[in-house]
Amino acid sequence: MQRLLILETTCDETAAAVVTDELEVLASVVASQDELHKKYGGVVPEIASRAHVERILPVIDETLRRASIKPTDLDAVAVANTPGLAGSLVVGVAAAKALCLALDIPLIAVNHLQAHIYACRLAAGRDVFPCLGLIVSGGHSSLYHCRTPLEFDLLGGTIDDAAGEAFDKVASLLGLPFPGGPALDRAAQQGNPKAFDLPRPLLDDPSRLDFSFSGLKTALRYRLCKPGENMPAQPLAPELVSDLAASFTAAVIDCLWGKTALALRKTGLKTLCVGGGVAANSALRARLQVERERAGIELFIPPMRLCTDNAVMGAIAVERLKAGLFESLDLDAFPGLLRPASQKESHQQTQ
Amino acid sequence: MPRTFSFRAQNIQDTERLGTALAAAFPDGVIALDGPLGAGKTRLVQAIAAECGVNRADVVSPTFVLMHEYHGDRPIYHVDCYRLRDDDEYNQLGVDEHYGPPNLVLIEWAGRMERCMPNDRLDVAISPMGSEVREFNFVAHGENATARLAELRRMLT
């Protein structure tokens, strides 16, 4: 049996996991969701990238402790090196390289978005490839043609705001409490999704598999106040908030499902895997279940702990381990999401 | 030299033209953008970056990852202060390491981190006046930005 240590520092979370080559999870630690910071003292900032520097070693120690193994028991180290915040990514990458150098074991690169799809494979407990991957989170909204766990083609993505970001910002416009996504979800459940006629950007363009949520956010703003006018005084009437939340949610979901359906038709795929924190949205889940039956496809949505950022989903590295796809110790971090036009370059970079 | 200037975009094309002019007038430096949600801050950044040779589709909101880096005809740093809570978080992000030539630094929600903004910069306040109508109010701080604002005014009037 081989054991992999997996590191995840692409955005806010510092996370580590130990997974076997049979995809058994021996330990998983996510710093912000943990009592870890109390144990090690000090307040853990949620955002600052250099906070990863302070957290990475305690998180690794705690993960190994919970897995009841020593560093020398590890057979490889995997790290998410793209996409994300540059300053955050390099912390995980540097830690992974240092461990590989010290332990003389192979280094494996993980694409954070591909890992989100692989969370479906883990949750399903069986093969889900080939599949269409829909990633909807605070930072990403992308569609992937996932041929095998090693071959992903980006089909399209947001050209401005991510879906989760749009939910958060609209929640803020409506005066809903933080975190905005869940609050908007709750408000929307009480509202009429047809109360306001909001646009479905790009939905009528069958040549593109992209999303655009920025204009939708602006359109909602104009339902609240005319351009040039100030926003009405908060708090807004609860019925208005609920109707706006429901109408906005319906518009976003129409766009997400519309492009997903188009991608299923274009690729001929019969399996849909969904990942990212927005997969928690109740209206999205309900819509996907309805469409699953209508379209006769297989649908996988992992449990929440595997939807939000975590290191367990980096078990996609097991596939690379088995294929012998290792990185040299000059592995770099790539912050940007690489689009089809620039994927050739990325391929060269990962070789 | 005047330190302020206003530009009214009647439509998206005017906003594009403004982005083109900003990219030409500001080969480097810091442009600090402000305006309410949905004002079009990211939209203006897309117009500037596209003029610098960046694939427009790669220019997306950096709200969650805080900072994007694009490689056009010059290095462009696209920063978003929306989620930042205090000066310390901004400073830890290391944006100040990118102030200065050859980098062009475009900062959304800059007003939230006003104390962290460099002395030489262009402030841009965006006010939505109609579905596509936008009022852009510029304030230059420092000598460089003031001279470049004069260039911008020359290009747009």
XYZ file of C-alpha atoms in Angstrom:
508
model
C 0.000 0.000 0.000
C 1.245 3.451 -0.890
C 0.451 6.596 1.060
C 0.215 10.087 -0.391
C 0.322 13.362 1.442
C -1.781 15.945 -0.406
C -1.498 19.715 0.142
C -4.081 22.348 -0.835
C -3.338 26.094 -0.496
C -4.903 27.555 -3.626
C -7.050 30.221 -1.960
C -8.167 30.753 1.638
C -7.923 27.236 3.021
C -4.772 25.546 4.245
C -5.560 21.853 3.948
C -3.759 18.521 3.963
C -4.807 14.900 3.652
C -3.243 11.454 3.639
C -4.791 9.089 1.104
C -3.748 5.588 0.065
C -3.356 4.376 -3.500
C -6.660 2.554 -2.931
C -8.316 5.946 -2.284
C -8.759 5.286 1.409
C -8.658 8.569 3.348
C -6.447 8.145 6.423
C -6.682 11.778 7.575
C -7.968 15.141 6.375
C -7.410 18.544 7.956
C -8.808 21.894 6.778
C -7.369 24.684 8.928
C -10.342 27.058 9.020
C -12.818 24.281 9.765
C -10.748 23.007 12.574
C -9.862 23.575 16.157
C -6.299 23.685 14.973
C -5.733 27.390 15.386
C -6.849 27.277 18.995
C -4.418 24.488 19.636
C -1.508 26.312 18.062
C -2.478 29.728 19.370
C -3.117 32.989 17.632
C -5.961 34.180 15.463
C -6.042 32.640 12.035
C -6.785 35.258 9.400
C -9.162 33.984 6.749
C -7.635 35.590 3.749
C -4.034 36.722 3.863
C -1.907 34.511 1.685
C 1.041 34.581 4.029
C -1.169 33.045 6.689
C -0.615 29.811 4.776
C 3.026 30.048 5.814
C 2.021 29.995 9.468
C -0.512 27.207 9.078
C 1.051 24.786 6.629
C 3.424 22.999 9.011
C 0.920 22.597 11.880
C -1.632 21.332 9.362
C 0.812 18.780 7.939
C 1.842 17.657 11.454
C -1.765 17.270 12.523
C -2.662 15.343 9.368
C 0.195 12.869 9.822
C -0.681 12.519 13.512
C -4.302 11.705 12.716
C -3.211 9.244 10.039
C -0.919 7.672 12.672
C 2.059 7.717 10.333
C 5.514 9.280 10.246
C 6.796 11.416 7.360
C 9.047 8.519 6.368
C 5.945 6.372 5.813
C 4.940 8.590 2.868
C 5.439 7.372 -0.701
C 4.725 10.642 -2.516
C 3.597 14.227 -1.941
C 0.985 15.917 -4.116
C 0.226 19.626 -4.234
C -2.369 21.778 -5.974
C -0.250 24.157 -8.072
C -2.998 25.724 -10.227
C -5.193 27.792 -10.374
C -5.317 30.129 -7.378
C -3.646 33.047 -5.704
C 0.062 33.149 -6.542
C 1.233 33.920 -3.019
C -0.901 31.105 -1.602
C -0.028 28.481 -4.190
C 3.704 28.887 -3.705
C 3.418 28.051 -0.006
C 1.963 24.617 -0.727
C 4.337 24.043 -3.620
C 7.392 24.983 -1.540
C 6.304 22.755 1.347
C 5.662 19.821 -0.991
C 9.034 20.201 -2.682
C 10.851 20.434 0.647
C 9.215 17.210 1.842
C 9.993 15.409 -1.412
C 13.585 16.541 -1.302
C 14.036 15.570 2.358
C 12.239 12.201 2.051
C 13.506 11.461 -1.467
C 10.011 10.654 -2.752
C 8.170 11.764 -5.915
C 6.282 15.034 -6.314
C 2.858 15.104 -8.001
C 1.020 18.165 -9.345
C -2.723 18.586 -8.851
C -5.012 20.912 -10.785
C -7.395 22.316 -8.178
C -10.387 22.347 -10.546
C -9.809 18.825 -11.788
C -9.618 17.805 -8.140
C -13.092 19.312 -7.576
C -14.404 16.907 -10.239
C -12.512 14.017 -8.725
C -14.417 14.622 -5.484
C -17.344 13.026 -7.364
C -15.238 9.948 -8.088
C -14.364 9.706 -4.388
C -17.955 10.162 -3.246
C -19.285 7.686 -5.826
C -16.796 5.013 -4.820
C -16.543 3.973 -8.456
C -15.395 5.238 -11.835
C -17.277 8.291 -13.132
C -15.198 8.974 -16.246
C -15.773 10.037 -18.970
C -17.995 12.820 -17.663
C -18.900 16.457 -17.999
C -17.528 18.452 -15.074
C -19.341 21.545 -13.807
C -17.410 23.526 -11.219
C -19.342 26.252 -9.436
C -17.654 28.024 -6.565
C -16.808 31.459 -5.250
C -13.821 31.699 -7.526
C -14.780 29.534 -10.507
C -17.583 28.615 -12.861
C -16.250 26.231 -15.490
C -17.258 23.326 -17.702
C -14.804 20.524 -18.417
C -14.877 17.561 -20.733
C -13.272 14.978 -18.437
C -12.121 12.120 -20.670
C -10.161 10.251 -18.019
C -8.831 11.296 -14.602
C -5.743 12.448 -16.511
C -7.347 14.202 -19.492
C -9.478 17.295 -18.987
C -10.460 19.789 -21.664
C -11.774 23.151 -20.538
C -14.938 23.811 -22.561
C -15.804 27.211 -21.136
C -16.130 29.278 -18.014
C -17.198 32.609 -16.628
C -15.992 35.641 -18.493
C -16.431 37.927 -15.477
C -17.839 36.893 -12.061
C -17.991 33.355 -10.718
C -21.450 32.065 -9.727
C -20.630 31.964 -6.018
C -19.204 35.460 -6.166
C -22.387 36.702 -7.874
C -24.499 35.078 -5.122
C -22.335 36.662 -2.411
C -22.415 40.127 -3.967
C -26.135 40.085 -4.623
C -26.691 38.949 -1.036
C -24.713 41.996 0.028
C -26.810 44.259 -2.253
C -29.932 42.855 -0.615
C -28.548 43.451 2.871
C -28.347 39.748 3.712
C -25.864 38.590 6.344
C -22.490 36.966 5.647
C -21.883 34.348 4.299
C -24.035 35.550 1.448
C -24.548 32.306 -0.476
C -26.478 30.378 2.214
C -28.421 33.521 3.248
C -29.494 34.147 -0.353
C -30.473 30.494 -0.678
C -32.722 30.727 2.400
C -34.307 33.998 1.229
C -34.893 32.592 -2.262
C -36.809 29.625 -0.866
C -39.500 32.059 0.358
C -39.660 34.056 -2.877
C -41.223 33.922 -6.326
C -38.589 33.122 -8.967
C -40.763 34.756 -11.630
C -41.361 37.996 -9.720
C -38.608 39.812 -11.606
C -37.653 39.312 -15.215
C -33.853 39.204 -15.206
C -31.601 38.520 -18.204
C -29.935 35.158 -18.916
C -26.590 36.407 -20.286
C -25.073 34.329 -23.137
C -27.803 31.703 -22.804
C -29.130 32.282 -26.318
C -25.664 31.975 -27.872
C -25.219 28.264 -28.710
C -21.684 28.875 -29.984
C -20.356 29.512 -26.482
C -20.121 27.431 -23.338
C -19.285 30.477 -21.232
C -21.068 32.182 -18.366
C -21.423 35.875 -17.566
C -22.923 36.895 -14.238
C -21.653 40.450 -13.883
C -24.382 42.032 -16.030
C -27.007 39.993 -14.200
C -25.819 41.494 -10.936
C -26.100 44.962 -12.468
C -29.593 44.181 -13.809
C -30.729 43.169 -10.325
C -29.328 46.399 -8.968
C -31.496 48.339 -11.408
C -34.591 46.530 -10.163
C -33.826 48.086 -6.792
C -33.022 51.600 -7.934
C -32.808 53.466 -11.195
C -29.336 54.259 -12.536
C -27.963 57.357 -10.869
C -30.238 56.960 -7.863
C -29.110 55.829 -4.465
C -29.993 52.379 -3.211
C -33.218 52.319 -1.168
C -32.736 52.397 2.575
C -31.957 49.054 4.199
C -33.452 46.873 5.413
C -35.525 46.132 2.335
C -38.957 44.546 2.736
C -38.470 40.794 3.326
C -40.892 39.884 0.503
C -38.910 42.046 -1.926
C -35.629 40.486 -0.809
C -37.075 36.985 -1.205
C -38.511 37.680 -4.645
C -35.277 39.268 -5.859
C -33.208 36.434 -4.377
C -35.463 33.818 -5.983
C -35.485 35.597 -9.366
C -31.728 36.049 -9.330
C -31.119 32.445 -8.306
C -33.432 31.245 -11.090
C -31.529 33.317 -13.655
C -28.132 31.999 -12.524
C -29.378 28.412 -12.498
C -30.958 28.782 -15.943
C -27.548 29.877 -17.230
C -25.680 27.113 -15.405
C -28.034 24.382 -16.549
C -28.472 25.832 -20.055
C -24.743 25.711 -20.774
C -24.383 22.365 -19.008
C -27.139 20.891 -21.191
C -25.493 22.377 -24.276
C -22.152 20.878 -23.264
C -23.788 17.462 -22.703
C -25.297 17.638 -26.196
C -22.076 18.809 -27.819
C -19.916 16.177 -26.146
C -22.458 13.358 -26.100
C -21.530 12.672 -22.468
C -24.090 10.955 -20.244
C -22.544 11.648 -16.852
C -22.465 14.983 -15.034
C -20.135 15.629 -12.094
C -20.640 18.820 -10.085
C -18.106 20.342 -7.714
C -17.480 23.546 -5.758
C -19.237 25.304 -2.894
C -22.229 26.508 -4.958
C -23.242 22.840 -5.292
C -24.724 23.433 -1.813
C -27.376 25.748 -3.277
C -30.717 24.001 -2.747
C -32.347 25.384 -5.898
C -29.411 24.255 -8.040
C -29.514 20.787 -6.519
C -33.260 20.518 -7.069
C -32.966 21.692 -10.681
C -30.139 19.271 -11.408
C -32.170 16.367 -10.015
C -35.140 17.293 -12.208
C -32.945 17.667 -15.296
C -31.118 14.431 -14.505
C -34.357 12.487 -14.885
C -35.487 14.466 -17.904
C -32.170 14.135 -19.723
C -31.543 10.560 -18.590
C -28.052 11.241 -17.340
C -26.083 10.122 -14.328
C -25.519 12.909 -11.801
C -22.873 13.076 -9.093
C -22.740 15.804 -6.448
C -20.333 15.132 -3.577
C -21.224 15.845 0.064
C -20.475 19.403 1.177
C -17.211 18.611 2.951
C -15.884 17.482 -0.449
C -17.423 20.426 -2.345
C -15.707 23.213 -0.457
C -11.930 23.455 -0.674
C -10.226 20.442 0.894
C -7.175 18.288 0.272
C -8.947 14.914 -0.007
C -10.129 15.715 -3.525
C -6.458 16.016 -4.435
C -6.568 12.196 -4.382
C -6.725 12.625 -8.134
C -2.962 12.515 -7.625
C -3.320 8.747 -7.093
C -4.169 8.526 -10.803
C -0.963 10.332 -11.665
C 0.975 8.168 -9.206
C -0.302 5.036 -10.951
C 0.525 6.524 -14.355
C 3.997 7.505 -13.163
C 3.389 11.188 -13.885
C 5.770 12.929 -11.517
C 7.113 16.473 -11.435
C 10.646 17.696 -11.093
C 11.541 19.775 -8.061
C 11.380 22.952 -10.143
C 7.581 22.636 -10.367
C 6.056 26.101 -10.506
C 2.722 27.569 -9.376
C 0.344 28.762 -12.107
C -2.202 31.218 -10.697
C -4.295 31.703 -13.832
C -7.057 29.556 -15.217
C -5.753 28.500 -18.602
C -8.325 28.699 -21.383
C -8.395 26.518 -24.488
C -6.401 29.099 -26.469
C -3.589 28.935 -23.944
C -3.825 25.249 -22.986
C -1.028 24.202 -25.290
C 1.296 26.337 -23.277
C 0.039 24.833 -20.012
C 0.597 21.332 -21.326
C 4.200 22.133 -22.055
C 4.577 23.647 -18.645
C 3.375 20.539 -16.883
C 5.687 18.228 -18.769
C -1.885 71.048 -14.396
C -5.439 70.003 -13.504
C -5.691 66.936 -11.377
C -9.271 66.034 -12.192
C -11.195 65.038 -15.281
C -14.634 63.606 -16.011
C -15.688 61.355 -18.856
C -19.214 60.258 -19.625
C -19.662 56.986 -21.467
C -23.006 56.858 -23.270
C -22.623 53.184 -24.114
C -20.330 50.183 -23.888
C -18.368 51.395 -26.924
C -17.465 54.599 -25.080
C -16.287 52.547 -22.094
C -14.167 50.466 -24.472
C -12.697 53.659 -25.913
C -11.874 54.837 -22.410
C -10.116 51.534 -21.678
C -8.078 51.884 -24.858
C -7.082 55.437 -23.944
C -6.177 54.475 -20.371
C -3.934 51.664 -21.625
C -2.146 54.152 -23.898
C -1.884 57.021 -21.405
C -0.806 54.773 -18.524
C 1.948 52.449 -19.780
C 2.518 51.577 -16.115
C 1.470 52.884 -12.710
C -1.495 52.337 -10.452
C -5.151 52.889 -11.375
C -7.482 52.692 -8.380
C -11.102 51.916 -9.283
C -14.196 52.488 -7.198
C -17.934 52.357 -7.679
C -20.936 50.413 -6.433
C -21.548 46.740 -7.184
C -22.320 46.413 -10.867
C -20.776 49.777 -11.774
C -18.448 48.168 -14.303
C -15.048 48.083 -12.618
C -14.148 44.656 -13.975
C -15.557 45.724 -17.342
C -13.161 48.677 -17.526
C -10.254 46.458 -16.482
C -11.200 44.055 -19.299
C -11.106 46.919 -21.790
C -7.687 48.106 -20.554
C -6.190 44.609 -20.465
C -7.560 43.697 -23.905
C -5.837 46.782 -25.311
C -2.626 45.485 -23.715
C -2.944 42.244 -25.677
C -4.483 40.076 -22.948
C -7.187 37.570 -23.958
C -10.335 39.255 -22.667
C -11.827 35.959 -21.513
C -8.881 35.532 -19.137
C -9.757 38.783 -17.371
C -12.288 37.754 -14.739
C -13.184 39.147 -11.355
C -10.380 38.564 -8.832
C -12.717 38.906 -5.849
C -12.031 35.409 -4.531
C -8.396 34.918 -5.373
C -7.692 38.617 -4.620
C -5.157 39.167 -7.414
C -4.713 38.056 -11.012
C -1.602 38.514 -13.078
C -1.839 38.855 -16.855
C 0.958 38.802 -19.380
C 0.158 41.252 -22.145
C 2.499 43.775 -23.713
C 3.340 44.594 -20.084
C 2.750 42.819 -16.762
C -0.735 43.636 -15.458
C -1.801 43.030 -11.867
C -5.579 42.968 -11.335
C -6.329 43.353 -7.636
C -9.652 43.272 -5.767
C -10.025 44.681 -2.252
C -13.668 43.586 -1.890
C -12.896 40.805 0.591
C -9.999 42.461 2.380
C -10.754 43.584 5.908
C -7.747 45.663 6.921
C -4.475 47.239 5.797
C -2.571 44.253 7.089
C -4.274 41.862 4.686
C -3.551 44.202 1.791
C 0.061 44.535 2.812
C 0.456 40.773 3.164
C -0.838 40.363 -0.355
C 2.319 42.133 -1.512
C 0.629 44.379 -4.082
C 3.106 47.156 -3.285
C 5.885 44.961 -4.664
C 4.297 45.508 -8.076
C 3.969 49.305 -7.922
C 6.249 50.902 -10.485
C 7.414 50.260 -14.074
C 6.952 48.124 -16.076
C 3.831 46.977 -14.193
C 0.340 48.309 -14.656
C -1.629 47.727 -11.439
C -5.428 47.939 -11.605
C -7.140 47.857 -8.211
C -10.896 47.315 -7.724
C -12.601 48.558 -4.536
C -9.469 50.599 -3.860
C -11.378 52.988 -1.584
C -11.587 50.219 1.008
C -7.792 50.256 1.260
C -7.213 53.957 0.701
C -4.357 54.180 3.161
C -2.474 51.486 1.251
C -2.654 53.234 -2.106
C 0.617 54.647 -3.448
C 1.138 58.437 -3.507
C 1.305 58.465 -7.291
C -1.860 56.996 -8.749
C -5.046 57.683 -10.674
C -8.327 57.347 -8.811
C -11.331 56.444 -10.955
C -14.814 56.733 -9.468
C -17.491 55.060 -11.605
C -21.148 56.084 -11.280
C -23.874 54.213 -13.178
C -26.253 56.761 -14.769
C -28.158 54.450 -17.120
C -28.066 50.843 -18.249
C -24.876 51.498 -20.225
C -24.284 55.133 -19.286
C -21.400 55.636 -16.884
C -19.826 58.719 -15.370
C -16.083 58.319 -14.784
C -14.502 60.837 -12.414
C -10.723 60.872 -12.391
C -8.470 62.313 -9.703
C -4.702 62.179 -10.238
C -2.371 61.963 -7.251
C 1.320 62.680 -7.814
C 3.256 64.111 -10.738
C 3.310 61.076 -12.992
C -0.386 60.404 -12.751
C -1.169 64.094 -13.273
C 0.855 64.252 -16.486
C -0.755 61.053 -17.711
C -4.234 62.273 -16.871
C -3.505 65.299 -19.074
C -2.583 62.862 -21.856
C -5.790 60.902 -21.268
C -7.846 64.093 -21.467
C -6.111 65.014 -24.738
C -6.971 61.605 -26.182
C -10.629 61.723 -25.164
C -11.567 65.314 -25.936
